[in-house]
């Protein structure tokens, strides 16, 4: 089963409405800090479940308001979730709670090996005979006991657990913390996984009465599969098992998505075409190769083993740095030596995933080192690594658009580092910079972003990148001064030569030192980076683009 575009979808469009969950539950650690109905953080005096005959469970879950308590309490008790939380020894588990809630609402939507039209994978998961099958059986027994079904067969409970394992989604709050688990119907769960996705998703956590669906919320995808299954599924599309509460999910395009040819063929002729044209998918071979590529000394034949050593070495250095007594200076020295000289005859591609991790860590380590040593040059190197990381990721974005979310974060971080650098310079920044209010005569990006149309995504993107490239070329020599590794790159915004790495001689040719025309160039570069990051983030998550 899968979902396919029913129409051409532009980049940065919501392709589903806000979909309510059919089952959901907070993780144990958040049961007393977040509302069990809407997942909002608790503030002030929380509210217990409404009084029921099972009074002992009044402290098991909490709610942010009487409305949430009234809406969720009946399901909390009738699903036997309260019995599970009060069992001795206690058996709290977000997965088990979600399983019980699912069973309470699944009777009308269960058919064979499916619930709500979602595949349970019960037979496959139980046949493995591993840790997962043991977890399913023990969890099912605990659930059956909580439901008062004794110690007999627990097929229903096993099916519910397997469904959540197969289709459950980790709910993440605005701080990036996993706070719970949720299961959504086929409108979301039938969307295929891809390591090169064309869509992302976000969660809407407040209760429905406080957060209406976005206006751009038509369902732009349709299911595809055998007619007999489709008929049963479409009847429960976008239904909720939680009374409209719980974390809702919205899917958003991060690439242009074409209406599938096979969707038309299905609608007209009721068959699924498996020809090469319909079944082929784009390849990211260059990106994959760059993220894994290393150079070896002539005659070197132990690449795999030393590759593992490289990974272990980088992980060890980063772990030491992040420890309580981590030393940023030592971290910088070790990682830069690895980038410049390699390890045991192996050198990392400048875009290798270990190199990307190193750039991220180096920017952070230099920033911390600068704060303790009061060194302006360390602040400058921190900003240089942040900019180089963003530029490297942007180069990969050209070949793999699904990287847009992480690239947005890199550009925002680079912008913040560069603005911090310019504000800490001596003498202080001129007032004219403040008066400019982010305006640029070349790209007019303020006006462009205030009235952004995602149909003009490439145009706006090219204008911003062109300006960033110009300010980078005027500032890079100044930013990279004194950093042996970064001085080897003439222009971080032009990494086209790395496609021929390591044959390209540019890899080891240090660029000449060029003094930035003024710190205004660095400030403008930071402002453009921040704006570009905000623009890319808005493509993924919607909302306004913050420029101040």
XYZ file of C-alpha atoms in Angstrom:
548
model
C 0.000 0.000 0.000
C 1.219 3.497 -0.738
C 0.154 7.091 -1.225
C 0.589 8.933 -4.498
C 0.135 12.551 -5.533
C -3.281 13.189 -7.011
C -2.063 16.485 -8.462
C 1.178 18.321 -9.135
C 2.441 19.689 -5.812
C 4.818 22.628 -5.543
C 7.624 22.805 -3.003
C 6.693 24.062 0.457
C 3.019 23.011 0.393
C 1.107 21.099 3.043
C -0.047 17.925 1.304
C -2.280 16.718 4.131
C -4.559 18.476 6.582
C -3.744 18.212 10.269
C -4.328 14.482 10.806
C -5.500 13.428 14.283
C -4.075 10.228 15.762
C -6.058 7.016 16.084
C -4.025 6.248 19.208
C -1.449 8.115 21.248
C 0.324 8.196 24.607
C 3.009 10.208 26.363
C 6.324 8.617 27.241
C 6.564 7.709 30.922
C 9.016 10.528 31.703
C 6.484 13.171 30.552
C 3.323 11.857 32.233
C 3.567 14.451 35.010
C 4.958 17.355 32.973
C 2.668 17.284 29.914
C -1.048 16.972 29.300
C -2.011 13.397 28.398
C -4.768 14.648 26.069
C -3.127 17.395 23.993
C 0.591 16.884 24.863
C 0.965 20.556 25.849
C 3.371 21.349 28.744
C 1.566 21.638 32.062
C 1.570 25.028 33.752
C -0.026 26.022 37.021
C -2.212 23.469 38.742
C -2.731 20.348 36.619
C -6.032 18.460 36.539
C -6.368 14.733 37.308
C -8.659 12.400 35.356
C -12.373 12.878 36.024
C -13.529 10.742 38.929
C -14.383 7.229 37.923
C -14.868 4.054 39.856
C -11.089 3.401 39.540
C -10.100 6.279 41.821
C -6.594 4.884 42.433
C -5.410 5.980 38.999
C -6.127 9.656 39.582
C -2.406 10.443 39.750
C -1.316 8.266 36.815
C -1.936 10.923 34.181
C -2.530 14.680 34.325
C -4.271 17.246 32.115
C -3.825 20.923 31.390
C -7.524 21.821 31.680
C -10.911 20.424 32.703
C -11.760 20.228 28.991
C -8.826 17.906 28.268
C -9.580 15.855 31.369
C -13.226 15.438 30.375
C -12.278 14.490 26.813
C -9.565 11.931 27.593
C -10.543 10.424 30.954
C -13.212 8.054 29.549
C -10.696 6.494 27.158
C -8.049 6.372 29.884
C -10.328 4.198 32.027
C -12.291 2.235 29.434
C -9.137 1.132 27.588
C -7.727 -0.355 30.823
C -4.735 1.981 30.544
C -5.376 2.970 34.163
C -5.088 -0.685 35.244
C -1.782 -1.023 33.403
C -0.334 2.074 35.062
C -1.507 0.905 38.481
C -0.356 -2.691 38.112
C 2.071 -4.186 40.608
C 4.833 -4.119 39.693
C 3.881 -1.092 37.577
C 4.015 -1.595 33.812
C 3.982 1.955 32.444
C 4.886 2.132 28.780
C 3.873 4.652 26.147
C 3.735 1.831 23.616
C 1.504 -0.359 25.809
C -0.789 2.564 26.615
C -1.134 3.368 22.928
C -1.827 -0.326 22.246
C -4.669 -0.417 24.767
C -6.204 2.788 23.447
C -5.986 1.337 19.957
C -7.822 -1.837 20.987
C -10.587 0.193 22.620
C -11.396 1.931 19.337
C -10.431 -0.745 16.800
C -13.449 -3.077 16.795
C -15.132 -1.365 13.882
C -11.896 -0.993 11.943
C -10.355 -4.456 12.382
C -10.205 -6.844 9.447
C -7.962 -9.900 9.211
C -4.365 -8.818 9.667
C -5.281 -5.123 9.630
C -6.612 -2.539 12.052
C -7.809 0.789 10.686
C -6.535 -0.547 7.370
C -2.972 -0.638 8.725
C -0.918 -3.801 8.467
C -0.066 -5.297 11.857
C 2.801 -7.557 10.642
C 1.951 -9.858 13.570
C 2.908 -13.123 11.903
C 6.211 -11.736 10.640
C 7.243 -10.148 13.931
C 6.353 -13.185 16.029
C 8.093 -15.570 13.659
C 11.470 -13.926 14.155
C 12.035 -15.471 17.598
C 14.148 -12.541 18.766
C 13.952 -9.693 21.252
C 11.024 -8.114 19.416
C 8.907 -11.277 19.509
C 9.639 -11.671 23.232
C 8.639 -8.045 23.791
C 5.397 -8.553 21.899
C 4.415 -11.652 23.865
C 5.290 -10.268 27.313
C 3.597 -6.944 26.545
C 0.486 -8.724 25.267
C 0.278 -10.787 28.450
C 0.472 -7.639 30.612
C -2.190 -5.948 28.488
C -4.484 -8.978 28.634
C -4.177 -9.005 32.411
C -4.958 -5.284 32.575
C -8.076 -5.922 30.452
C -9.144 -8.768 32.760
C -8.693 -11.417 30.078
C -6.653 -13.778 32.244
C -3.657 -15.735 31.018
C -5.161 -17.171 27.847
C -4.396 -16.350 24.222
C -3.693 -12.684 23.630
C -3.923 -12.417 19.854
C -5.741 -9.076 19.916
C -3.129 -7.575 22.198
C -0.288 -9.006 20.095
C -1.819 -7.514 16.944
C -2.122 -4.090 18.588
C 1.500 -4.140 19.759
C 2.712 -5.224 16.316
C 0.672 -2.479 14.662
C 2.246 0.192 16.865
C 5.743 -1.219 16.255
C 5.105 -1.123 12.502
C 3.267 2.198 12.223
C 3.989 4.194 15.395
C 5.672 7.601 15.135
C 7.826 9.306 17.769
C 6.154 12.618 18.665
C 8.718 15.413 18.921
C 8.128 18.789 20.579
C 9.524 22.163 19.520
C 12.728 21.466 21.461
C 13.388 18.278 19.535
C 12.535 15.977 22.450
C 10.675 12.743 21.884
C 7.737 13.104 24.288
C 5.393 10.355 23.171
C 4.173 7.968 20.518
C 1.232 8.155 18.108
C -0.347 6.102 15.350
C -2.058 7.752 12.389
C -4.403 6.333 9.786
C -3.612 5.449 6.198
C -3.451 9.079 5.053
C -0.097 9.216 6.845
C 0.936 5.613 7.531
C 0.723 4.551 3.891
C 3.324 7.135 2.870
C 6.370 5.110 1.900
C 9.719 5.468 3.624
C 12.566 6.850 1.520
C 16.190 7.675 2.256
C 15.736 10.415 -0.343
C 12.349 11.816 0.708
C 10.291 14.460 -1.055
C 8.271 15.343 2.050
C 8.701 15.959 5.766
C 6.232 16.200 8.627
C 5.590 18.308 11.695
C 3.424 17.969 14.780
C 0.707 20.293 16.035
C 0.564 19.772 19.777
C -2.027 22.193 21.222
C -5.643 21.072 21.557
C -7.833 21.409 18.439
C -9.888 24.324 19.738
C -6.695 26.410 20.103
C -4.922 25.495 16.874
C -7.020 25.268 13.719
C -5.672 23.504 10.665
C -3.545 25.620 8.358
C -5.412 27.106 5.394
C -3.183 25.183 2.970
C -4.593 21.828 4.108
C -6.234 19.892 1.292
C -5.439 16.193 1.063
C -3.254 16.141 -2.038
C -2.349 12.459 -1.942
C -4.444 9.368 -2.578
C -4.006 5.704 -1.659
C -2.998 3.137 -4.229
C -3.472 -0.611 -3.873
C -5.872 -3.532 -4.341
C -9.510 -2.453 -4.696
C -10.816 -4.625 -1.872
C -8.405 -3.060 0.620
C -8.876 0.466 -0.704
C -12.632 0.225 -0.285
C -12.333 -0.613 3.413
C -9.595 1.921 4.044
C -11.263 4.932 2.492
C -14.154 4.621 4.929
C -11.836 5.303 7.881
C -9.718 7.998 6.229
C -8.775 10.842 8.568
C -10.756 9.361 11.447
C -9.629 9.846 15.015
C -9.532 7.323 17.824
C -8.787 10.012 20.413
C -11.825 12.237 20.136
C -9.914 14.858 18.148
C -7.209 15.192 20.804
C -3.600 14.086 20.777
C -0.717 15.328 18.610
C -1.849 15.996 15.050
C 0.537 15.589 12.155
C 0.932 17.549 8.907
C 2.924 16.345 5.899
C 4.671 18.987 3.777
C 6.458 18.818 0.454
C 10.180 19.637 0.349
C 10.420 18.992 -3.393
C 8.120 19.442 -6.335
C 6.016 16.289 -6.587
C 4.528 15.284 -9.896
C 1.188 13.565 -10.202
C 2.085 9.908 -10.602
C 1.505 8.357 -13.989
C 0.511 5.137 -12.262
C -2.208 7.013 -10.346
C -3.838 7.953 -13.635
C -3.486 4.418 -14.944
C -5.100 3.046 -11.789
C -8.000 5.479 -11.910
C -8.678 4.681 -15.577
C -7.770 1.016 -15.995
C -7.450 -0.383 -12.433
C -3.954 -1.809 -12.762
C -0.593 -0.886 -11.260
C 2.097 -0.423 -13.874
C 5.530 -1.813 -12.960
C 7.435 -0.715 -16.038
C 10.895 0.821 -15.699
C 9.549 4.347 -16.161
C 6.905 3.997 -13.449
C 9.016 2.134 -10.927
C 12.337 3.956 -11.301
C 13.479 6.431 -8.671
C 16.114 9.130 -8.787
C 19.603 8.160 -7.663
C 21.757 10.081 -5.235
C 24.936 8.267 -6.184
C 27.146 11.363 -6.072
C 25.889 12.375 -2.612
C 26.173 8.826 -1.312
C 29.710 8.527 -2.692
C 30.809 11.884 -1.276
C 29.475 11.062 2.184
C 31.467 7.814 2.248
C 34.532 8.548 0.106
C 38.076 8.401 1.405
C 41.416 8.615 -0.383
C 44.097 5.990 0.147
C 47.825 5.890 -0.210
C 49.096 3.944 -3.200
C 49.043 0.206 -2.508
C 46.836 0.579 0.549
C 44.555 -2.468 0.816
C 42.981 -2.335 4.279
C 40.412 0.389 3.651
C 37.471 -1.170 5.485
C 39.309 -1.774 8.766
C 40.938 1.659 8.772
C 37.599 3.213 7.826
C 36.195 1.786 11.041
C 39.193 3.210 12.884
C 38.425 6.636 11.417
C 34.852 6.432 12.664
C 35.929 5.265 16.117
C 38.572 7.999 16.317
C 36.150 10.816 15.435
C 33.509 9.447 17.799
C 36.060 9.246 20.612
C 37.292 12.809 20.098
C 33.755 14.196 20.016
C 32.688 12.151 23.052
C 35.688 13.428 25.022
C 34.864 16.997 24.045
C 31.231 16.621 25.163
C 32.190 15.104 28.520
C 32.123 17.191 31.703
C 35.883 17.757 31.607
C 36.159 18.018 27.826
C 38.902 20.283 26.464
C 37.900 22.270 23.345
C 41.513 23.081 22.458
C 42.477 19.391 22.368
C 39.377 18.581 20.338
C 40.231 21.239 17.743
C 43.833 20.079 17.449
C 42.919 16.408 16.947
C 40.098 16.955 14.475
C 42.047 19.436 12.350
C 45.059 17.108 12.252
C 42.733 14.353 10.994
C 41.240 16.613 8.314
C 44.642 17.801 7.089
C 46.772 14.665 7.411
C 44.299 11.797 7.586
C 44.791 8.634 9.604
C 46.958 5.606 8.762
C 47.088 6.410 5.059
C 43.429 7.436 4.688
C 42.101 10.942 4.072
C 38.482 12.018 4.297
C 36.622 13.510 1.355
C 35.774 17.134 2.296
C 32.097 16.128 2.212
C 32.488 12.782 4.015
C 29.946 12.379 6.805
C 32.773 12.245 9.371
C 34.158 15.505 7.985
C 30.687 17.062 8.241
C 30.533 15.968 11.891
C 34.013 17.395 12.425
C 33.034 20.815 11.012
C 30.003 20.934 13.315
C 32.096 20.043 16.362
C 34.953 22.380 15.431
C 32.616 25.359 15.142
C 31.236 24.608 18.603
C 34.645 23.834 20.146
C 36.242 27.029 18.810
C 33.290 29.060 20.094
C 33.684 27.612 23.593
C 37.460 28.021 23.410
C 36.963 31.663 22.442
C 34.627 32.336 25.366
C 37.132 30.984 27.887
C 40.273 32.473 26.332
C 38.668 35.761 25.218
C 40.232 35.182 21.803
C 38.708 37.053 18.874
C 40.596 34.854 16.386
C 38.928 31.739 17.842
C 35.512 33.381 17.406
C 36.456 34.086 13.794
C 37.525 30.467 13.173
C 34.296 29.220 14.757
C 32.307 31.341 12.306
C 34.477 30.148 9.423
C 33.764 26.488 10.196
C 30.039 27.222 10.546
C 30.063 28.922 7.146
C 32.096 26.124 5.541
C 29.680 23.523 6.956
C 26.681 25.402 5.546
C 28.353 25.812 2.152
C 29.324 22.127 2.005
C 25.791 21.047 2.890
C 24.375 23.482 0.340
C 26.541 21.860 -2.334
C 24.997 18.485 -1.462
C 21.529 20.062 -1.479
C 22.031 20.783 -5.180
C 22.085 17.031 -5.803
C 19.766 15.864 -3.005
C 16.851 18.216 -2.204
C 15.708 16.073 0.738
C 18.581 17.553 2.791
C 16.771 20.891 2.953
C 15.821 20.693 6.665
C 19.344 20.108 7.994
C 20.808 22.602 5.488
C 18.396 25.229 6.823
C 19.754 24.667 10.336
C 23.359 24.934 9.132
C 22.733 28.267 7.398
C 20.891 29.687 10.413
C 23.774 28.655 12.686
C 26.330 30.179 10.289
C 24.367 33.420 10.225
C 24.262 33.618 14.012
C 28.017 32.943 14.283
C 28.879 35.585 11.690
C 26.626 38.200 13.282
C 28.185 37.444 16.666
C 31.632 37.870 15.106
C 30.772 41.206 13.538
C 29.213 42.523 16.763
C 32.299 41.551 18.782
C 34.705 43.310 16.423
C 36.674 46.407 17.363
C 35.844 49.179 16.620
C 32.067 48.657 17.082
C 29.929 48.206 13.957
C 28.919 51.473 12.295
C 25.351 52.726 12.803
C 24.797 52.528 9.045
C 24.679 48.760 9.347
C 21.747 48.911 11.746
C 19.955 51.432 9.553
C 20.167 49.093 6.596
C 17.699 46.746 8.328
C 18.856 43.727 6.352
C 18.273 45.424 3.009
C 20.414 44.424 0.065
C 20.418 46.289 -3.225
C 21.461 43.171 -5.128
C 18.856 40.621 -4.073
C 16.251 42.749 -2.231
C 15.734 39.690 -0.097
C 13.619 41.402 2.532
C 10.861 42.204 0.048
C 11.255 38.811 -1.616
C 10.881 36.895 1.624
C 8.024 38.910 3.041
C 5.891 37.997 0.050
C 7.499 34.664 -0.698
C 5.840 32.321 -3.150
C 7.170 28.796 -3.092
C 6.501 28.630 -6.818
C 9.447 31.065 -7.061
C 11.597 28.929 -4.777
C 14.481 28.462 -7.198
C 14.530 32.148 -8.159
C 14.626 33.392 -4.556
C 17.128 30.701 -3.609
C 19.465 31.605 -6.480
C 19.370 35.308 -5.592
C 20.212 34.636 -1.967
C 22.954 32.137 -2.793
C 24.446 34.517 -5.349
C 24.673 37.294 -2.754
C 26.055 34.901 -0.137
C 28.667 33.815 -2.658
C 29.705 37.405 -3.306
C 30.073 38.315 0.362
C 31.847 35.016 1.037
C 34.494 35.665 -1.627
C 35.140 39.091 -0.102
C 35.342 37.734 3.448
C 36.679 34.179 3.233
C 40.373 35.022 3.304
C 39.815 37.028 6.472
C 37.597 34.381 8.099
C 39.886 31.421 7.336
C 43.141 33.191 8.247
C 45.301 31.057 10.499
C 43.309 27.835 9.989
C 45.493 25.391 8.056
C 42.588 23.259 6.861
C 40.163 26.013 5.816
C 42.890 28.031 4.084
C 43.135 25.160 1.580
C 39.757 26.070 0.110
C 39.718 29.083 -2.160
C 35.943 29.567 -2.129
C 33.635 27.405 0.038
C 30.658 28.401 -2.110
C 32.295 26.830 -5.159
C 32.902 23.183 -4.323
C 32.265 21.845 -7.816
C 35.860 20.626 -8.000
C 35.309 18.125 -5.173
C 33.413 15.919 -7.623
C 36.865 15.053 -9.029
C 38.500 14.669 -5.620
C 41.239 13.654 -4.874
C 42.557 14.233 -8.416
C 41.808 17.961 -8.265
C 44.874 19.983 -7.298
C 42.701 22.635 -5.649
C 42.418 20.341 -2.659
C 45.896 21.220 -1.437
C 46.335 24.702 -2.850
C 46.062 27.312 -0.116
C 44.119 30.391 -1.072
C 45.654 33.817 -0.830
C 44.754 36.014 2.120
C 42.203 38.652 1.184
C 41.156 41.264 3.705
C 37.415 41.816 3.904
C 36.523 45.235 2.540
C 34.946 45.964 5.928
C 33.213 44.206 8.788
C 30.035 45.294 7.031
C 30.751 42.498 4.535
C 30.880 39.969 7.376
C 27.705 41.389 8.870
C 25.893 41.309 5.521
C 27.110 37.757 4.981
C 25.697 36.755 8.368
C 22.366 38.466 7.690
C 22.035 36.732 4.322
C 22.940 33.337 5.832
C 20.323 33.787 8.551
C 17.694 34.813 6.001
C 18.544 31.908 3.698
C 18.282 29.465 6.606
C 14.910 30.914 7.545
C 13.727 30.674 3.946
C 14.660 26.986 3.700
C 13.123 26.274 7.117
C 9.849 27.865 6.022
C 9.779 25.473 3.069
C 9.905 22.538 5.503
C 7.782 23.791 8.356
C 5.733 26.701 7.055
C 5.194 29.850 9.065
C 6.776 33.264 8.845
C 10.437 33.800 8.066
C 12.166 35.567 10.943
C 14.701 38.144 9.828
C 15.293 39.913 13.128
